[in-house]
XYZ file of C-alpha atoms in Angstrom:
574
model
C 21.638 30.662 16.358
C 24.636 28.993 15.327
C 26.287 28.777 12.155
C 28.301 26.477 9.972
C 31.712 26.742 9.887
C 31.265 25.989 6.222
C 29.060 28.565 5.644
C 31.855 30.906 5.084
C 34.000 32.141 2.381
C 35.910 34.941 1.066
C 32.691 36.978 0.748
C 32.551 36.897 3.957
C 35.756 38.542 4.559
C 35.706 41.379 7.270
C 32.789 39.990 8.627
C 32.473 39.943 12.873
C 31.360 35.915 13.743
C 30.728 33.861 16.652
C 32.157 30.235 16.351
C 31.296 27.097 18.168
C 33.073 23.858 17.938
C 35.580 21.403 18.800
C 39.277 21.843 18.668
C 40.655 19.612 16.266
C 44.364 20.324 16.455
C 45.994 23.198 18.174
C 49.935 24.380 16.334
C 51.558 26.536 18.700
C 54.032 28.212 16.415
C 55.886 30.229 19.465
C 54.064 33.553 19.091
C 51.259 32.523 17.145
C 48.814 29.715 17.678
C 46.200 28.186 14.939
C 43.275 25.771 16.244
C 41.364 23.736 13.323
C 38.157 24.596 14.442
C 35.717 21.318 14.106
C 31.580 21.237 14.120
C 29.366 19.136 12.225
C 29.895 20.864 8.901
C 33.822 20.893 9.264
C 36.654 22.537 9.947
C 37.729 26.791 10.107
C 40.995 27.576 11.030
C 41.540 29.901 14.056
C 44.516 32.296 14.454
C 45.877 33.654 17.858
C 47.798 36.713 17.481
C 50.122 37.418 20.632
C 48.413 41.040 21.131
C 45.080 39.368 21.325
C 43.383 39.881 25.308
C 42.849 35.891 25.582
C 46.472 34.925 24.020
C 47.820 32.957 27.862
C 44.313 31.708 28.203
C 44.344 30.024 24.005
C 47.699 28.305 25.473
C 45.971 26.116 28.073
C 43.423 25.357 25.601
C 43.632 21.121 24.048
C 42.536 19.113 21.957
C 38.556 18.219 21.980
C 38.190 21.081 24.610
C 34.850 22.899 23.036
C 34.633 26.450 22.640
C 33.255 29.385 22.034
C 35.201 31.924 19.919
C 34.327 35.504 18.053
C 36.913 36.835 15.677
C 37.216 38.812 12.072
C 37.530 36.788 8.642
C 40.129 37.438 6.689
C 41.826 35.896 3.748
C 44.564 33.379 4.840
C 48.064 33.581 3.592
C 47.877 30.065 2.193
C 45.183 28.360 1.137
C 44.323 25.115 1.982
C 42.137 22.997 -1.231
C 41.660 20.351 0.911
C 39.249 22.365 3.132
C 36.021 24.283 2.247
C 36.984 27.085 4.703
C 40.468 27.154 3.470
C 40.483 30.663 1.187
C 39.777 32.184 4.918
C 40.473 32.002 8.766
C 39.333 33.908 11.573
C 41.701 36.436 13.758
C 40.379 35.576 16.900
C 39.573 38.486 19.513
C 37.353 36.350 22.159
C 37.612 32.603 23.137
C 35.161 31.367 26.108
C 36.066 27.494 26.982
C 32.645 25.904 27.634
C 34.109 23.208 28.603
C 37.455 21.392 29.228
C 38.092 17.391 28.013
C 40.300 14.556 29.293
C 42.944 13.270 27.450
C 41.125 10.369 24.917
C 41.431 6.937 25.261
C 42.800 6.881 21.003
C 43.611 10.231 18.508
C 40.690 10.687 16.680
C 43.515 12.296 13.619
C 45.253 8.538 13.268
C 42.669 6.113 14.752
C 44.928 3.060 15.302
C 42.832 1.638 17.947
C 41.006 -1.418 18.470
C 37.793 -1.800 17.361
C 36.816 -2.210 20.960
C 38.345 0.026 22.070
C 36.283 2.575 19.508
C 32.969 1.433 20.054
C 33.112 1.349 24.122
C 34.142 5.047 23.305
C 31.460 5.758 20.332
C 30.874 8.823 21.443
C 34.412 9.701 20.343
C 34.441 7.283 17.660
C 31.082 9.313 15.746
C 33.364 12.902 16.063
C 35.509 11.271 13.095
C 34.364 12.702 9.478
C 34.694 8.374 7.780
C 31.923 7.642 10.427
C 30.186 11.141 10.378
C 29.723 11.452 7.099
C 28.195 8.083 7.443
C 25.318 8.945 9.361
C 24.501 11.948 7.471
C 24.581 9.945 4.235
C 21.836 7.834 6.119
C 19.810 10.910 7.427
C 19.923 12.274 3.958
C 18.991 8.996 2.473
C 15.638 8.788 5.300
C 14.860 12.191 4.021
C 15.222 11.239 -0.065
C 12.738 8.096 0.774
C 9.999 10.546 2.840
C 9.717 12.971 -0.091
C 9.286 10.595 -3.112
C 6.915 8.910 -1.192
C 5.041 11.106 0.180
C 4.548 12.954 -3.374
C 3.550 9.450 -4.463
C 0.467 9.849 -2.235
C 1.661 7.129 0.903
C 0.827 8.064 4.706
C 3.520 7.349 7.032
C 2.033 5.112 9.957
C 3.882 3.355 12.716
C 3.140 -0.265 13.906
C 3.608 -1.076 17.581
C 6.985 -2.637 18.441
C 5.477 -4.634 20.852
C 3.948 -7.975 19.286
C 2.850 -11.215 19.211
C 4.968 -14.040 18.569
C 4.754 -15.703 15.980
C 8.161 -17.474 15.214
C 7.999 -18.303 11.819
C 11.413 -17.003 10.382
C 14.319 -15.816 12.677
C 14.211 -16.023 16.444
C 11.941 -13.463 18.434
C 13.484 -10.935 21.050
C 10.749 -12.026 23.666
C 9.901 -8.949 25.905
C 8.302 -10.210 29.330
C 4.723 -9.161 30.464
C 4.683 -7.386 34.035
C 0.543 -7.581 33.812
C 0.353 -10.256 32.084
C 2.022 -12.940 34.661
C 3.618 -15.614 32.625
C 2.646 -13.971 29.315
C 5.119 -12.317 26.682
C 5.051 -9.991 23.892
C 7.683 -9.770 20.724
C 10.196 -7.263 18.998
C 8.787 -7.291 15.301
C 11.029 -8.995 12.819
C 9.357 -6.238 10.490
C 5.823 -5.088 10.493
C 4.588 -7.477 8.051
C 0.987 -8.580 9.267
C 0.633 -5.090 10.656
C 0.966 -3.193 7.285
C -0.928 -6.474 5.503
C -4.004 -5.184 7.835
C -3.403 -1.659 6.881
C -4.231 -2.489 3.413
C -7.107 -4.467 4.996
C -8.193 -0.813 6.473
C -8.395 1.155 3.616
C -5.134 2.735 3.619
C -4.098 1.761 0.450
C -0.686 3.067 0.387
C 1.415 3.379 3.635
C 5.151 3.458 4.061
C 7.475 3.127 7.113
C 10.841 3.605 8.468
C 10.054 0.669 10.723
C 12.948 -0.720 13.345
C 12.925 -4.598 13.214
C 14.622 -7.066 15.543
C 15.333 -10.951 14.956
C 17.628 -12.810 17.133
C 20.415 -14.606 14.796
C 23.972 -14.983 14.057
C 25.403 -11.538 13.319
C 28.177 -11.158 10.334
C 28.984 -7.696 8.839
C 26.068 -6.623 7.212
C 23.843 -7.966 10.069
C 22.587 -6.403 13.231
C 20.395 -7.515 15.966
C 17.935 -4.406 15.648
C 18.060 -2.481 12.007
C 15.549 -0.005 9.996
C 13.755 -1.033 7.056
C 12.224 1.465 4.397
C 8.782 -0.439 4.733
C 5.909 0.121 1.980
C 2.872 -1.713 0.697
C 0.368 -0.813 -2.051
C -3.611 -1.629 -2.320
C -4.687 -3.024 -5.852
C -0.938 -3.537 -7.311
C 0.633 -6.135 -9.740
C 4.351 -7.346 -9.326
C 5.100 -4.404 -12.129
C 3.507 -1.666 -10.330
C 5.524 -2.763 -6.909
C 8.714 -2.730 -9.107
C 8.233 0.544 -10.935
C 7.578 2.260 -7.438
C 11.343 0.765 -5.978
C 12.990 1.529 -9.067
C 11.993 5.480 -8.663
C 12.631 5.149 -5.023
C 16.048 3.768 -5.607
C 16.755 6.828 -8.283
C 14.788 9.807 -6.464
C 17.664 8.377 -3.338
C 20.593 7.783 -5.714
C 20.286 11.687 -7.197
C 19.591 13.152 -3.692
C 22.305 11.254 -2.361
C 24.716 11.077 -4.451
C 23.891 12.854 -7.681
C 23.935 10.097 -9.861
C 21.071 9.155 -12.397
C 20.355 5.597 -13.077
C 19.589 3.939 -15.378
C 15.846 2.822 -15.415
C 14.491 0.127 -15.595
C 16.784 -2.334 -13.849
C 17.691 -5.544 -15.157
C 15.947 -8.442 -14.127
C 16.753 -12.307 -13.771
C 14.595 -15.113 -12.490
C 16.171 -17.394 -9.199
C 16.809 -20.107 -11.207
C 18.613 -18.666 -13.567
C 20.652 -16.313 -10.845
C 21.332 -19.394 -9.047
C 22.293 -21.623 -11.546
C 24.790 -18.821 -13.459
C 25.924 -17.628 -10.109
C 25.254 -19.604 -7.547
C 23.630 -16.692 -5.242
C 19.906 -15.280 -4.856
C 21.977 -12.131 -4.985
C 24.907 -12.017 -7.573
C 27.254 -9.329 -7.945
C 27.314 -8.820 -11.515
C 29.761 -6.020 -11.622
C 31.925 -8.717 -13.342
C 31.190 -11.804 -15.609
C 33.339 -15.253 -14.418
C 29.153 -17.145 -14.949
C 29.389 -21.071 -13.978
C 29.125 -23.179 -16.531
C 27.292 -26.883 -16.470
C 29.903 -28.862 -18.084
C 28.553 -32.579 -17.203
C 27.835 -33.370 -20.876
C 31.594 -32.898 -21.517
C 32.252 -35.762 -19.280
C 29.547 -38.006 -19.903
C 31.517 -40.407 -21.048
C 34.266 -39.682 -18.879
C 36.574 -42.911 -16.584
C 37.285 -40.830 -13.998
C 35.918 -42.433 -11.050
C 34.646 -39.203 -9.079
C 33.368 -37.776 -12.007
C 31.608 -40.924 -13.340
C 30.085 -41.388 -9.455
C 28.793 -38.224 -9.910
C 26.914 -38.672 -12.808
C 25.670 -41.662 -12.358
C 24.161 -40.711 -8.502
C 22.202 -38.017 -10.740
C 24.554 -34.759 -9.780
C 26.472 -31.968 -12.040
C 30.023 -31.292 -13.105
C 30.390 -27.137 -12.991
C 33.008 -24.865 -13.934
C 34.042 -21.519 -13.861
C 36.796 -19.985 -15.922
C 39.619 -17.166 -15.187
C 40.507 -15.515 -18.149
C 44.489 -15.380 -18.600
C 45.535 -16.216 -15.135
C 46.346 -19.829 -15.586
C 50.105 -18.296 -14.877
C 49.054 -16.609 -12.103
C 48.102 -19.743 -9.784
C 50.247 -22.259 -8.571
C 49.409 -25.574 -7.382
C 49.845 -24.451 -3.850
C 47.712 -21.450 -4.807
C 44.891 -23.970 -6.002
C 45.225 -25.546 -3.154
C 44.336 -22.314 -1.359
C 41.336 -22.357 -3.176
C 40.052 -25.774 -2.405
C 39.573 -24.839 1.132
C 37.486 -22.207 -0.401
C 34.914 -24.643 -1.999
C 35.293 -27.285 0.925
C 33.766 -24.953 3.889
C 30.668 -24.711 1.146
C 30.761 -28.606 1.625
C 32.200 -29.607 -1.574
C 34.220 -32.465 -1.482
C 37.884 -31.052 -3.853
C 38.127 -28.715 -6.577
C 39.847 -29.713 -9.556
C 41.670 -27.577 -12.472
C 42.623 -27.788 -15.873
C 45.188 -25.051 -17.117
C 44.641 -24.093 -21.166
C 47.110 -23.542 -23.135
C 46.193 -25.057 -26.596
C 46.733 -28.051 -24.469
C 45.385 -29.245 -20.957
C 47.299 -29.323 -17.591
C 46.415 -29.670 -14.147
C 45.144 -32.202 -11.991
C 42.073 -33.877 -14.481
C 44.003 -33.283 -17.422
C 44.947 -37.168 -18.416
C 40.711 -37.187 -18.201
C 40.330 -35.105 -20.651
C 40.236 -37.091 -24.444
C 39.930 -34.973 -28.132
C 36.292 -35.098 -27.793
C 36.248 -33.810 -23.920
C 38.637 -30.649 -24.665
C 36.738 -30.014 -27.769
C 33.952 -29.761 -25.987
C 35.422 -27.589 -23.145
C 36.985 -25.465 -25.401
C 32.993 -24.821 -27.317
C 31.094 -24.325 -24.506
C 34.123 -22.216 -22.090
C 35.327 -20.022 -25.101
C 38.579 -21.280 -23.921
C 41.678 -19.233 -24.839
C 45.697 -19.525 -24.187
C 46.588 -18.861 -20.067
C 42.688 -20.009 -19.583
C 42.245 -21.334 -15.781
C 39.124 -23.932 -15.768
C 38.516 -24.163 -11.770
C 36.126 -27.634 -11.398
C 33.727 -28.582 -8.641
C 31.425 -31.529 -9.153
C 28.777 -32.989 -6.625
C 25.297 -32.240 -5.810
C 23.741 -28.877 -7.300
C 23.119 -26.689 -4.115
C 26.509 -28.021 -3.112
C 27.977 -26.715 -7.286
C 26.280 -23.898 -7.209
C 26.929 -22.419 -4.111
C 30.874 -23.605 -3.623
C 31.597 -22.019 -7.176
C 29.383 -18.784 -6.715
C 31.405 -18.391 -2.576
C 34.762 -18.757 -4.651
C 33.790 -16.929 -7.968
C 33.245 -13.868 -5.475
C 36.471 -14.781 -4.097
C 38.523 -14.365 -7.280
C 36.569 -10.992 -8.411
C 37.945 -9.392 -5.576
C 41.561 -11.285 -5.253
C 42.141 -10.049 -8.899
C 40.491 -6.950 -8.816
C 37.649 -7.657 -11.356
C 35.429 -5.442 -9.542
C 34.778 -1.758 -10.786
C 34.300 -0.768 -7.230
C 32.881 2.892 -8.886
C 29.940 0.858 -10.257
C 26.230 0.508 -8.812
C 24.481 -2.896 -10.714
C 21.356 -2.988 -9.438
C 19.401 -6.232 -10.480
C 15.636 -7.628 -9.845
C 15.552 -11.427 -8.473
C 12.081 -12.965 -9.541
C 10.153 -16.331 -9.446
C 11.269 -17.552 -6.308
C 10.779 -20.357 -4.822
C 7.669 -20.931 -2.976
C 9.349 -23.135 -0.260
C 12.381 -24.141 1.164
C 13.254 -27.267 2.717
C 14.666 -27.337 5.983
C 17.294 -29.829 7.400
C 17.087 -28.642 10.749
C 13.254 -28.622 10.787
C 12.562 -31.818 8.699
C 9.979 -29.987 6.823
C 9.221 -27.265 3.550
C 8.879 -23.997 5.214
C 8.067 -20.456 3.058
C 10.765 -19.534 1.480
C 9.837 -15.864 1.979
C 7.007 -15.679 4.807
C 3.732 -17.629 4.326
C 1.947 -14.733 3.488
C 3.279 -14.896 0.048
C 1.215 -15.336 -3.060
C 1.791 -18.329 -5.300
C 2.346 -18.337 -8.538
C -0.135 -21.168 -8.902
C -2.372 -21.933 -6.489
C -3.352 -25.428 -7.251
C 0.471 -26.548 -7.619
C 1.302 -26.554 -3.820
C 1.705 -30.112 -3.411
C 4.881 -30.366 -5.599
C 6.849 -27.986 -2.680
C 9.900 -28.283 -4.619
C 9.104 -27.067 -8.054
C 6.534 -24.311 -6.694
C 7.129 -20.585 -7.223
C 5.685 -17.541 -5.724
C 5.078 -13.518 -6.189
C 8.449 -12.775 -4.935
C 10.845 -10.437 -5.695
C 14.269 -8.783 -4.072
C 16.611 -6.121 -5.283
C 20.047 -6.679 -5.402
C 22.864 -4.079 -5.735
C 26.358 -5.287 -6.026
C 25.999 -8.587 -4.691
C 23.718 -7.404 -1.601
C 20.157 -7.965 -1.174
C 19.242 -4.660 -0.217
C 15.299 -5.634 -0.461
C 12.471 -8.030 -1.179
C 8.829 -7.943 -1.472
C 6.058 -9.953 -2.968
C 2.238 -9.968 -3.632
C 0.625 -10.745 -0.788
C -2.174 -13.597 -0.169
C -5.622 -11.502 0.634
C -8.224 -13.995 0.077
C -8.460 -16.569 2.945
C -8.922 -19.872 1.297
C -5.771 -19.640 -0.979
C -4.290 -17.962 2.670
C -5.455 -21.666 4.284
C -3.864 -24.129 1.747
C -0.876 -22.239 1.950
C -0.231 -22.843 5.918
C -1.940 -26.618 5.265
C 1.117 -26.903 2.612
C 3.244 -26.007 4.943
C 1.987 -28.324 8.090
C -0.169 -25.769 10.035
C -2.965 -27.200 11.697
C -5.690 -24.976 11.940
C -5.896 -24.736 15.473
C -2.288 -23.646 15.406
C -2.727 -21.089 12.481
C -5.367 -19.627 14.643
C -3.601 -19.577 17.428
C -0.244 -17.495 15.405
C -2.280 -15.780 12.553
C -5.845 -15.564 13.776
C -6.071 -12.081 13.133
C -4.806 -11.801 9.766
C -6.748 -14.932 8.989
C -9.801 -12.913 10.333
C -9.537 -10.174 8.557
C -8.874 -11.700 5.065
C -12.433 -12.636 5.347
C -14.032 -9.062 5.701
C -12.765 -7.923 1.925
C -9.075 -7.405 2.062
C -7.846 -5.806 -1.180
C -5.087 -7.536 -3.521
C -2.157 -6.212 -2.001
C 1.449 -6.351 -2.504
C 4.742 -4.620 -1.107
C 8.836 -4.287 -0.669
C 11.132 -3.206 2.069
C 14.579 -1.333 1.407
C 17.113 -2.316 4.250
C 18.040 1.233 4.975
C 21.729 0.195 7.026
C 22.629 -1.899 3.819
C 21.706 0.491 1.064
C 23.713 3.333 3.494
C 26.926 0.745 3.608
C 26.655 0.624 -0.801
C 26.448 4.337 -0.522
C 28.784 5.448 1.415
C 31.710 3.171 0.274
C 31.920 0.067 3.572
C 31.042 -2.792 3.568
C 30.665 -3.183 7.506
C 27.210 -2.740 8.391
C 28.788 -1.609 12.240
C 29.574 1.709 10.430
C 26.603 3.110 9.357
C 24.670 2.254 12.597
C 25.524 5.147 15.595
C 25.391 2.666 18.471
C 25.596 -0.808 16.801
C 26.116 -3.832 18.721
C 29.177 -6.651 18.434
C 28.856 -9.856 17.109
C 27.642 -11.339 20.769
C 24.856 -8.931 20.062
C 26.816 -6.628 22.964
C 27.127 -3.096 23.501
C 30.215 -2.541 24.857
C 29.465 1.220 25.773
C 26.468 0.725 27.379
C 27.300 -3.004 28.417
C 24.311 -4.455 27.468
C 22.901 -6.517 27.867
C 23.536 -7.002 31.732
C 21.993 -8.381 34.323
C 19.146 -7.090 36.090
C 17.438 -6.927 40.268
C 15.642 -10.024 42.045
C 13.044 -7.652 42.719
C 12.745 -6.750 39.011
C 12.417 -10.548 37.651
C 9.682 -10.970 40.289
C 7.293 -8.050 38.776
C 8.065 -9.816 35.671
C 7.108 -13.627 37.264
C 10.178 -14.973 36.120
C 13.096 -17.547 37.788
C 16.514 -17.931 36.423
C 17.766 -21.094 36.109
């Protein structure tokens, strides 16, 4: 069986070995040829001398040829500390070309090609260490997750890929049925209903590394198909799920990065996260929290602020410490475009240096100035950025601005891993598109107060998200296990009894047969891998990803199919 290149070191000097791999680089020094032989584990240097019987054959070999070599391990004259095998080389006595390679469409050692080109030839791009190492990290995460969950008596159980469409959230990917004319399966957005049914079945502890599919607009941390480390437990509360998840993540970080996490993780309610950071997934690696300064302007004559306060809105600010002299009016105009993209009407600003200057300085009287200095803990050269309006716009726009400033000013320590539990989520959220309240998590989340469902704006859920460095890497909840509670929640979501049973009847029936209390969580494998491998693009941690238009440039999917195939599926295109 093949041995890895990097298994060998100085202790193997004198051994005759057989190696396999790709020619990463060839250097002909006019009498002595060196080849960097690459396999999955790394590089080992080959040396081919003129007296070697296959010397002339080696001269014909080009980069990315696949070869088999036999040779003796010797010490290198000049070691290379950048390689695991940098102290040794192999003096080649025989070589066999296993396969040739055409000239590559881009240089694997430089990679100046456009991303579309690299996606088209993804199998070549994956030969680069930068991507290969990320997929190895992903594999290690899955291995350590399985080890931890198996050791905690979880059972790995697969759930169906061809499911019933239950459109409540993102769009489903639909699969037409050939056998059942006019009917469709849906690909699972998550195994949510099936894992709850497994709890009804008495398995008590389930997990699955599950493929999920959502037909939604793509971005840097989202793909149409992705993977969850999915788990569910019976007879548990929030604390049980959180403690288990913290242990799981601690095991993953220890096995993959050698990092010991500090447990337990910090916690924050949804309300506090939104008020202080303008997000339900705050990046807590730097401060710059959002401050409500409405009270400082309660008596203001400034017409814009006066109108906002009279309409029940708010005035909020973030303070950029010791940075006033770094931002010109032109720079602040650019920041204004950031908040406007989140529907804020404007960005006001003040600079403090023993006195206030800036766009609204003339409206800052002595009383207002004293309140601002006290509340914002102002020091000389501080920059105060202010947005006024309704709560959602104010918080989200300043939250986005905070993140931009954190990156621009290099305030984020990339070596940190800041975990945070966000708890006490709203049970419902209003959908402008649908003109009604929808489930904030999903319709099977247990409410905090079953008798408070009529107050949809303030009803809370027994739901929790795990956040890492500003990414939501997982989320879950305690589920509804009693049929009467589930009926109340569906009724609050304006489901008729008939509609509810048409969509979720199999689950509603299961709840009437002694389903235990249960809860769980799903971790996003790709997002977790992104963070652990130091990238901010989810495509980097997926072997064969899609583009932002949900297409695969390599296989040219999605593609047209024949009329015969459509006829078999009883489908006619418009």
